[in-house]
Amino acid sequence: MSGRLEGKVCVITGGAGSIGQATARLFVAEGARVMLVDIDEASLKALSSEFGASVVGFSVTDVSRSDEIREMFERTVARFGRVDVIFSNAGNSGVICPLAEFPEDEFDRVLAVHVKGAFLCCKYGIASMNDGGSVIITSSVVGVRGDPGAYAYITAKHAQVGLMRSVSKEAATRGIRVNTIHPGPIANDFQHRVEKSLSTVMNCDAGEFFDQVIPLKRHGKPQEVAQSVLYLASSQSSFVTGSLLMVDGGMSA
Ligand code: NAD
């Protein structure tokens, strides 16, 4: 039986991270060739022994830099011949603090990765992409709801939805689909770091708090996010574009 991404070339940003790695493993198992993109060179190197060089490429690229993104897409096409799927997933978390104390440079730093990074992936990636491809942007459950404190992160995750909706209409003329995925709290280091600062602000265990308010009563797994990304990347979602897929255990319901 052939895989759901047989013959497809997929670019994954934040590819050295938890959700990026889980998605790369699933994509490769489904027949894809993958370009893993991240600023974390050491983690990319550590991953290189896991995958064969004919199947996975590695690119140390800052998604907020247009020269680096442009060059990364050129190298992907030179190496694998095409681009069919872009998973724009790189992210940083930023601080949590009252509005009056929120540092402006921190706001810029977080928006640069999530918003400008996703914009540059769309701008240069779609230009080098085959017609009929799929773009998936990782937003978050906080891309559809607000809470005090994480001003940069929550603003960035909402902005990605506006970008997705607008780009989906232009890209549709070439049969390219563009969607956002919205994970709730995932059991990984990224979320543990966020919960550590939140616990201080909330004066309770933020991890336990989330398990209470998530209707499925637990954190998600990176592999569960990857399965939903696979759905949006593959032809199983061939009539799905401009949409938000919640992968949050019901948290936003
Ligand atoms: P992670 O920290 O394991 O992965 C994020 C990766 O992005 C890291 O490898 C990091 O080096 C990379 N990165 C950061 N800045 C970059 C830049 N400028 N250029 C290229 N790469 C860069 O965390 P994760 O949980 O795998 O996060 C993946 C995405 O999922 C992020 O966009 C995050 O906001 C989103 N998300 C995570 C959760 C969660 O609970 N973990 C929930 C909702 C959404």
mmCIF file of C-alpha atoms and ligand atoms in Angstrom:
data_model
loop_
_atom_site.group_PDB
_atom_site.id
_atom_site.type_symbol
_atom_site.label_atom_id
_atom_site.label_comp_id
_atom_site.label_asym_id
_atom_site.label_seq_id
_atom_site.Cartn_x
_atom_site.Cartn_y
_atom_site.Cartn_z
ATOM 1 C CA MET A 1 0.000 0.000 0.000
ATOM 2 C CA SER A 2 1.451 3.402 -0.908
ATOM 3 C CA GLY A 3 1.735 6.177 1.664
ATOM 4 C CA ARG A 4 -0.524 9.205 1.810
ATOM 5 C CA LEU A 5 2.396 11.498 0.863
ATOM 6 C CA GLU A 6 4.128 9.233 -1.661
ATOM 7 C CA GLY A 7 6.349 11.292 -3.970
ATOM 8 C CA LYS A 8 5.623 14.557 -2.134
ATOM 9 C CA VAL A 9 8.300 17.006 -0.993
ATOM 10 C CA CYS A 10 7.513 18.698 2.316
ATOM 11 C CA VAL A 11 9.205 21.630 4.047
ATOM 12 C CA ILE A 12 8.813 21.671 7.838
ATOM 13 C CA THR A 13 9.922 24.765 9.774
ATOM 14 C CA GLY A 14 10.582 24.335 13.471
ATOM 15 C CA GLY A 15 11.644 20.904 12.210
ATOM 16 C CA ALA A 16 14.047 20.278 15.090
ATOM 17 C CA GLY A 17 11.287 20.854 17.659
ATOM 18 C CA SER A 18 8.775 18.504 19.213
ATOM 19 C CA ILE A 19 5.813 18.882 16.825
ATOM 20 C CA GLY A 20 8.128 19.340 13.819
ATOM 21 C CA GLN A 21 10.008 16.096 14.543
ATOM 22 C CA ALA A 22 6.821 14.104 15.158
ATOM 23 C CA THR A 23 5.441 15.389 11.857
ATOM 24 C CA ALA A 24 8.675 14.615 9.993
ATOM 25 C CA ARG A 25 8.627 11.008 11.229
ATOM 26 C CA LEU A 26 5.005 10.575 10.162
ATOM 27 C CA PHE A 27 5.529 12.262 6.783
ATOM 28 C CA VAL A 28 8.546 10.057 6.010
ATOM 29 C CA ALA A 29 6.559 6.964 7.021
ATOM 30 C CA GLU A 30 3.875 8.115 4.556
ATOM 31 C CA GLY A 31 6.364 8.284 1.675
ATOM 32 C CA ALA A 32 7.411 11.957 1.730
ATOM 33 C CA ARG A 33 10.824 13.517 1.318
ATOM 34 C CA VAL A 34 11.280 16.260 3.899
ATOM 35 C CA MET A 35 13.371 19.416 4.339
ATOM 36 C CA LEU A 36 13.731 20.119 8.078
ATOM 37 C CA VAL A 37 14.253 23.836 8.760
ATOM 38 C CA ASP A 38 15.303 25.288 12.121
ATOM 39 C CA ILE A 39 17.742 27.682 13.809
ATOM 40 C CA ASP A 40 18.775 24.924 16.227
ATOM 41 C CA GLU A 41 21.734 23.500 14.330
ATOM 42 C CA ALA A 42 22.754 21.037 17.060
ATOM 43 C CA SER A 43 19.299 19.406 17.150
ATOM 44 C CA LEU A 44 19.145 19.240 13.351
ATOM 45 C CA LYS A 45 22.561 17.529 13.347
ATOM 46 C CA ALA A 46 21.438 15.078 16.026
ATOM 47 C CA LEU A 47 18.445 14.178 13.853
ATOM 48 C CA SER A 48 20.531 13.586 10.741
ATOM 49 C CA SER A 49 21.539 10.060 11.855
ATOM 50 C CA GLU A 50 17.878 9.044 12.167
ATOM 51 C CA PHE A 51 16.918 9.657 8.531
ATOM 52 C CA GLY A 52 18.577 8.666 5.247
ATOM 53 C CA ALA A 53 20.098 11.567 3.284
ATOM 54 C CA SER A 54 17.975 10.701 0.234
ATOM 55 C CA VAL A 55 14.796 11.249 2.273
ATOM 56 C CA VAL A 56 15.498 14.146 4.649
ATOM 57 C CA GLY A 57 17.481 17.363 4.167
ATOM 58 C CA PHE A 58 18.455 19.853 6.877
ATOM 59 C CA SER A 59 18.568 23.619 6.635
ATOM 60 C CA VAL A 60 19.770 25.987 9.356
ATOM 61 C CA THR A 61 17.468 28.887 8.542
ATOM 62 C CA ASP A 62 15.938 31.725 10.521
ATOM 63 C CA VAL A 63 12.320 31.919 9.295
ATOM 64 C CA SER A 64 12.171 35.657 10.019
ATOM 65 C CA ARG A 65 14.906 36.411 7.431
ATOM 66 C CA SER A 66 13.750 36.668 3.856
ATOM 67 C CA ASP A 67 17.196 36.012 2.329
ATOM 68 C CA GLU A 68 17.512 32.781 4.329
ATOM 69 C CA ILE A 69 13.982 31.605 3.530
ATOM 70 C CA ARG A 70 14.381 32.333 -0.173
ATOM 71 C CA GLU A 71 17.654 30.459 -0.285
ATOM 72 C CA MET A 72 16.188 27.515 1.678
ATOM 73 C CA PHE A 73 13.373 27.072 -0.877
ATOM 74 C CA GLU A 74 15.888 27.299 -3.742
ATOM 75 C CA ARG A 75 18.003 24.599 -2.086
ATOM 76 C CA THR A 76 14.933 22.405 -1.491
ATOM 77 C CA VAL A 77 13.961 22.557 -5.168
ATOM 78 C CA ALA A 78 17.580 21.955 -6.232
ATOM 79 C CA ARG A 79 17.827 18.937 -3.931
ATOM 80 C CA PHE A 80 14.394 17.309 -4.234
ATOM 81 C CA GLY A 81 13.079 18.827 -7.481
ATOM 82 C CA ARG A 82 9.819 20.311 -6.154
ATOM 83 C CA VAL A 83 7.809 21.551 -3.144
ATOM 84 C CA ASP A 84 4.329 20.128 -2.469
ATOM 85 C CA VAL A 85 3.710 20.801 1.230
ATOM 86 C CA ILE A 86 4.843 23.612 3.536
ATOM 87 C CA PHE A 87 4.354 23.144 7.268
ATOM 88 C CA SER A 88 5.077 26.606 8.737
ATOM 89 C CA ASN A 89 5.508 25.625 12.358
ATOM 90 C CA ALA A 90 8.553 27.406 13.868
ATOM 91 C CA GLY A 91 7.731 29.215 17.092
ATOM 92 C CA ASN A 92 9.010 30.859 20.268
ATOM 93 C CA SER A 93 6.922 31.463 23.381
ATOM 94 C CA GLY A 94 7.753 34.927 24.754
ATOM 95 C CA VAL A 95 7.146 36.331 28.213
ATOM 96 C CA ILE A 96 3.939 36.491 30.237
ATOM 97 C CA CYS A 97 3.453 39.749 32.157
ATOM 98 C CA PRO A 98 1.059 42.682 32.634
ATOM 99 C CA LEU A 99 0.494 44.924 29.601
ATOM 100 C CA ALA A 100 2.193 48.016 31.057
ATOM 101 C CA GLU A 101 5.379 46.001 31.685
ATOM 102 C CA PHE A 102 5.343 44.053 28.422
ATOM 103 C CA PRO A 103 8.703 44.709 26.661
ATOM 104 C CA GLU A 104 8.340 46.099 23.121
ATOM 105 C CA ASP A 105 11.385 44.229 21.841
ATOM 106 C CA GLU A 106 9.864 40.979 23.103
ATOM 107 C CA PHE A 107 6.660 41.765 21.170
ATOM 108 C CA ASP A 108 8.707 42.300 17.981
ATOM 109 C CA ARG A 109 10.771 39.149 18.582
ATOM 110 C CA VAL A 110 7.721 36.891 18.896
ATOM 111 C CA LEU A 111 5.842 38.405 15.944
ATOM 112 C CA ALA A 112 8.977 38.133 13.787
ATOM 113 C CA VAL A 113 9.031 34.349 14.105
ATOM 114 C CA HIS A 114 5.327 33.483 14.026
ATOM 115 C CA VAL A 115 3.906 36.185 11.753
ATOM 116 C CA LYS A 116 6.741 37.352 9.537
ATOM 117 C CA GLY A 117 8.075 33.778 9.436
ATOM 118 C CA ALA A 118 4.730 32.401 8.212
ATOM 119 C CA PHE A 119 4.370 35.311 5.777
ATOM 120 C CA LEU A 120 7.820 34.666 4.261
ATOM 121 C CA CYS A 121 7.114 30.923 4.010
ATOM 122 C CA CYS A 122 3.926 31.723 2.084
ATOM 123 C CA LYS A 123 5.513 34.454 -0.061
ATOM 124 C CA TYR A 124 8.586 32.507 -1.189
ATOM 125 C CA GLY A 125 7.294 28.966 -0.637
ATOM 126 C CA ILE A 126 4.115 29.250 -2.688
ATOM 127 C CA ALA A 127 6.105 30.860 -5.523
ATOM 128 C CA SER A 128 8.295 27.734 -5.689
ATOM 129 C CA MET A 129 5.484 25.270 -5.012
ATOM 130 C CA ASN A 130 3.694 22.897 -7.372
ATOM 131 C CA ASP A 131 0.059 23.671 -8.184
ATOM 132 C CA GLY A 132 -2.266 21.602 -6.000
ATOM 133 C CA GLY A 133 0.002 21.827 -2.936
ATOM 134 C CA SER A 134 -0.880 22.367 0.712
ATOM 135 C CA VAL A 135 0.293 24.948 3.261
ATOM 136 C CA ILE A 136 -0.339 24.380 6.967
ATOM 137 C CA ILE A 137 0.479 27.060 9.545
ATOM 138 C CA THR A 138 0.700 26.138 13.233
ATOM 139 C CA SER A 139 -1.382 28.610 15.192
ATOM 140 C CA SER A 140 -2.741 27.586 18.614
ATOM 141 C CA VAL A 141 -5.870 27.348 20.728
ATOM 142 C CA VAL A 142 -4.914 30.916 21.670
ATOM 143 C CA GLY A 143 -5.296 31.864 18.012
ATOM 144 C CA VAL A 144 -9.047 31.956 18.677
ATOM 145 C CA ARG A 145 -9.223 33.214 22.272
ATOM 146 C CA GLY A 146 -7.497 35.855 24.381
ATOM 147 C CA ASP A 147 -6.129 35.803 27.923
ATOM 148 C CA PRO A 148 -4.137 38.441 29.788
ATOM 149 C CA GLY A 149 -0.328 38.232 29.875
ATOM 150 C CA ALA A 150 0.936 36.454 26.746
ATOM 151 C CA TYR A 151 0.323 39.542 24.601
ATOM 152 C CA ALA A 152 2.866 38.870 21.868
ATOM 153 C CA TYR A 153 2.191 35.140 21.510
ATOM 154 C CA ILE A 154 -1.607 35.450 21.450
ATOM 155 C CA THR A 155 -1.522 38.380 19.021
ATOM 156 C CA ALA A 156 0.852 36.418 16.753
ATOM 157 C CA LYS A 157 -1.334 33.311 16.799
ATOM 158 C CA HIS A 158 -4.409 35.381 15.803
ATOM 159 C CA ALA A 159 -2.452 37.164 13.059
ATOM 160 C CA GLN A 160 -1.535 33.832 11.472
ATOM 161 C CA VAL A 161 -5.262 33.176 10.929
ATOM 162 C CA GLY A 162 -5.650 36.471 9.027
ATOM 163 C CA LEU A 163 -2.635 35.617 6.901
ATOM 164 C CA MET A 164 -3.976 32.106 6.213
ATOM 165 C CA ARG A 165 -7.439 33.339 5.245
ATOM 166 C CA SER A 166 -6.074 35.977 2.840
ATOM 167 C CA VAL A 167 -3.433 33.756 1.243
ATOM 168 C CA SER A 168 -5.888 30.860 0.852
ATOM 169 C CA LYS A 169 -7.992 32.954 -1.545
ATOM 170 C CA GLU A 170 -5.070 33.913 -3.793
ATOM 171 C CA ALA A 171 -3.479 30.449 -3.697
ATOM 172 C CA ALA A 172 -6.789 28.754 -4.554
ATOM 173 C CA THR A 173 -6.386 29.975 -8.145
ATOM 174 C CA ARG A 174 -3.541 27.439 -8.400
ATOM 175 C CA GLY A 175 -5.357 24.719 -6.444
ATOM 176 C CA ILE A 176 -3.073 25.321 -3.447
ATOM 177 C CA ARG A 177 -4.829 24.913 -0.099
ATOM 178 C CA VAL A 178 -3.873 26.948 2.999
ATOM 179 C CA ASN A 179 -5.103 26.122 6.509
ATOM 180 C CA THR A 180 -4.143 26.697 10.147
ATOM 181 C CA ILE A 181 -3.864 24.048 12.822
ATOM 182 C CA HIS A 182 -4.624 24.989 16.438
ATOM 183 C CA PRO A 183 -3.057 22.737 19.065
ATOM 184 C CA GLY A 184 -4.122 23.042 22.677
ATOM 185 C CA PRO A 185 -1.544 22.417 25.439
ATOM 186 C CA ILE A 186 0.833 19.672 24.264
ATOM 187 C CA ALA A 187 2.959 17.579 26.626
ATOM 188 C CA ASN A 188 6.392 18.826 25.587
ATOM 189 C CA ASP A 189 9.200 21.160 26.731
ATOM 190 C CA PHE A 190 7.741 24.212 24.965
ATOM 191 C CA GLN A 191 4.487 23.940 26.936
ATOM 192 C CA HIS A 192 6.272 23.003 30.191
ATOM 193 C CA ARG A 193 8.264 26.247 29.960
ATOM 194 C CA VAL A 194 5.056 28.255 29.368
ATOM 195 C CA GLU A 195 3.336 26.499 32.283
ATOM 196 C CA LYS A 196 6.272 27.221 34.600
ATOM 197 C CA SER A 197 5.847 30.990 34.137
ATOM 198 C CA LEU A 198 2.048 30.728 34.126
ATOM 199 C CA SER A 199 2.085 28.833 37.438
ATOM 200 C CA THR A 200 3.816 31.802 39.083
ATOM 201 C CA VAL A 201 1.339 34.305 37.590
ATOM 202 C CA MET A 202 -1.719 32.155 38.378
ATOM 203 C CA ASN A 203 -0.450 30.981 41.769
ATOM 204 C CA CYS A 204 -1.413 27.377 40.993
ATOM 205 C CA ASP A 205 -0.109 24.472 38.910
ATOM 206 C CA ALA A 206 -0.891 25.612 35.368
ATOM 207 C CA GLY A 207 -0.443 22.086 33.975
ATOM 208 C CA GLU A 208 -3.118 20.726 36.326
ATOM 209 C CA PHE A 209 -5.308 23.753 35.574
ATOM 210 C CA PHE A 210 -5.225 22.954 31.841
ATOM 211 C CA ASP A 211 -6.068 19.301 32.480
ATOM 212 C CA GLN A 212 -9.164 20.519 34.335
ATOM 213 C CA VAL A 213 -10.380 22.926 31.635
ATOM 214 C CA ILE A 214 -9.636 20.684 28.625
ATOM 215 C CA PRO A 215 -12.793 18.598 28.100
ATOM 216 C CA LEU A 216 -10.679 15.494 27.253
ATOM 217 C CA LYS A 217 -8.910 16.114 30.621
ATOM 218 C CA ARG A 218 -5.323 15.840 29.388
ATOM 219 C CA HIS A 219 -2.569 17.466 27.345
ATOM 220 C CA GLY A 220 -2.203 16.421 23.717
ATOM 221 C CA LYS A 221 0.740 14.532 22.256
ATOM 222 C CA PRO A 222 2.969 15.871 19.463
ATOM 223 C CA GLN A 223 2.038 12.762 17.452
ATOM 224 C CA GLU A 224 -1.654 13.703 17.662
ATOM 225 C CA VAL A 225 -0.881 17.110 16.169
ATOM 226 C CA ALA A 226 1.194 15.400 13.459
ATOM 227 C CA GLN A 227 -1.764 13.185 12.468
ATOM 228 C CA SER A 228 -3.903 16.287 11.931
ATOM 229 C CA VAL A 229 -1.145 17.976 9.929
ATOM 230 C CA LEU A 230 -0.987 14.836 7.765
ATOM 231 C CA TYR A 231 -4.727 15.124 7.098
ATOM 232 C CA LEU A 232 -4.302 18.724 5.891
ATOM 233 C CA ALA A 233 -1.169 17.876 3.891
ATOM 234 C CA SER A 234 -2.702 14.898 2.099
ATOM 235 C CA SER A 235 -5.454 14.566 -0.498
ATOM 236 C CA GLN A 236 -7.824 13.406 2.266
ATOM 237 C CA SER A 237 -8.499 17.128 2.815
ATOM 238 C CA SER A 238 -8.713 17.990 -0.902
ATOM 239 C CA PHE A 239 -11.733 20.338 -0.464
ATOM 240 C CA VAL A 240 -10.478 21.966 2.753
ATOM 241 C CA THR A 241 -8.943 25.430 2.500
ATOM 242 C CA GLY A 242 -9.154 28.688 4.449
ATOM 243 C CA SER A 243 -10.079 26.694 7.541
ATOM 244 C CA LEU A 244 -9.016 26.370 11.181
ATOM 245 C CA LEU A 245 -8.501 22.853 12.519
ATOM 246 C CA MET A 246 -8.666 22.724 16.321
ATOM 247 C CA VAL A 247 -6.508 19.977 17.890
ATOM 248 C CA ASP A 248 -7.154 20.994 21.476
ATOM 249 C CA GLY A 249 -9.129 18.280 23.259
ATOM 250 C CA GLY A 250 -12.196 20.519 23.069
ATOM 251 C CA MET A 251 -10.615 23.478 24.918
ATOM 252 C CA SER A 252 -12.011 26.048 22.478
ATOM 253 C CA ALA A 253 -15.506 24.525 22.223
HETATM 254 P P1 NAD B 1 9.454 23.452 20.107
HETATM 255 O O1 NAD B 1 10.124 24.530 20.888
HETATM 256 O O2 NAD B 1 9.822 22.041 20.394
HETATM 257 O O3 NAD B 1 9.643 23.719 18.551
HETATM 258 C C1 NAD B 1 9.738 25.006 17.981
HETATM 259 C C2 NAD B 1 10.936 25.015 17.054
HETATM 260 O O4 NAD B 1 10.976 26.271 16.358
HETATM 261 C C3 NAD B 1 12.268 24.882 17.803
HETATM 262 O O5 NAD B 1 13.016 23.783 17.301
HETATM 263 C C4 NAD B 1 12.963 26.220 17.556
HETATM 264 O O6 NAD B 1 14.381 26.113 17.465
HETATM 265 C C5 NAD B 1 12.347 26.628 16.228
HETATM 266 N N1 NAD B 1 12.485 28.068 15.972
HETATM 267 C C6 NAD B 1 12.296 29.105 16.837
HETATM 268 N N2 NAD B 1 12.569 30.261 16.246
HETATM 269 C C7 NAD B 1 12.924 29.973 14.961
HETATM 270 C C8 NAD B 1 13.321 30.771 13.849
HETATM 271 N N3 NAD B 1 13.430 32.109 13.936
HETATM 272 N N4 NAD B 1 13.604 30.141 12.679
HETATM 273 C C9 NAD B 1 13.529 28.784 12.578
HETATM 274 N N5 NAD B 1 13.168 27.984 13.607
HETATM 275 C C10 NAD B 1 12.876 28.579 14.781
HETATM 276 O O7 NAD B 1 7.881 23.667 20.344
HETATM 277 P P2 NAD B 1 6.632 22.947 19.631
HETATM 278 O O8 NAD B 1 5.644 22.682 20.689
HETATM 279 O O9 NAD B 1 7.071 21.829 18.762
HETATM 280 O O10 NAD B 1 6.091 24.193 18.766
HETATM 281 C C11 NAD B 1 5.798 24.115 17.383
HETATM 282 C C12 NAD B 1 4.691 25.112 17.081
HETATM 283 O O11 NAD B 1 3.502 24.720 17.778
HETATM 284 C C13 NAD B 1 4.987 26.551 17.506
HETATM 285 O O12 NAD B 1 4.546 27.434 16.487
HETATM 286 C C14 NAD B 1 4.119 26.727 18.751
HETATM 287 O O13 NAD B 1 3.757 28.074 18.941
HETATM 288 C C15 NAD B 1 2.942 25.863 18.392
HETATM 289 N N6 NAD B 1 2.111 25.409 19.522
HETATM 290 C C16 NAD B 1 2.666 24.654 20.520
HETATM 291 C C17 NAD B 1 1.844 24.230 21.568
HETATM 292 C C18 NAD B 1 2.383 23.401 22.700
HETATM 293 O O14 NAD B 1 1.658 23.160 23.674
HETATM 294 N N7 NAD B 1 3.625 22.949 22.651
HETATM 295 C C19 NAD B 1 0.490 24.574 21.579
HETATM 296 C C20 NAD B 1 -0.033 25.334 20.531
HETATM 297 C C21 NAD B 1 0.794 25.737 19.502
#
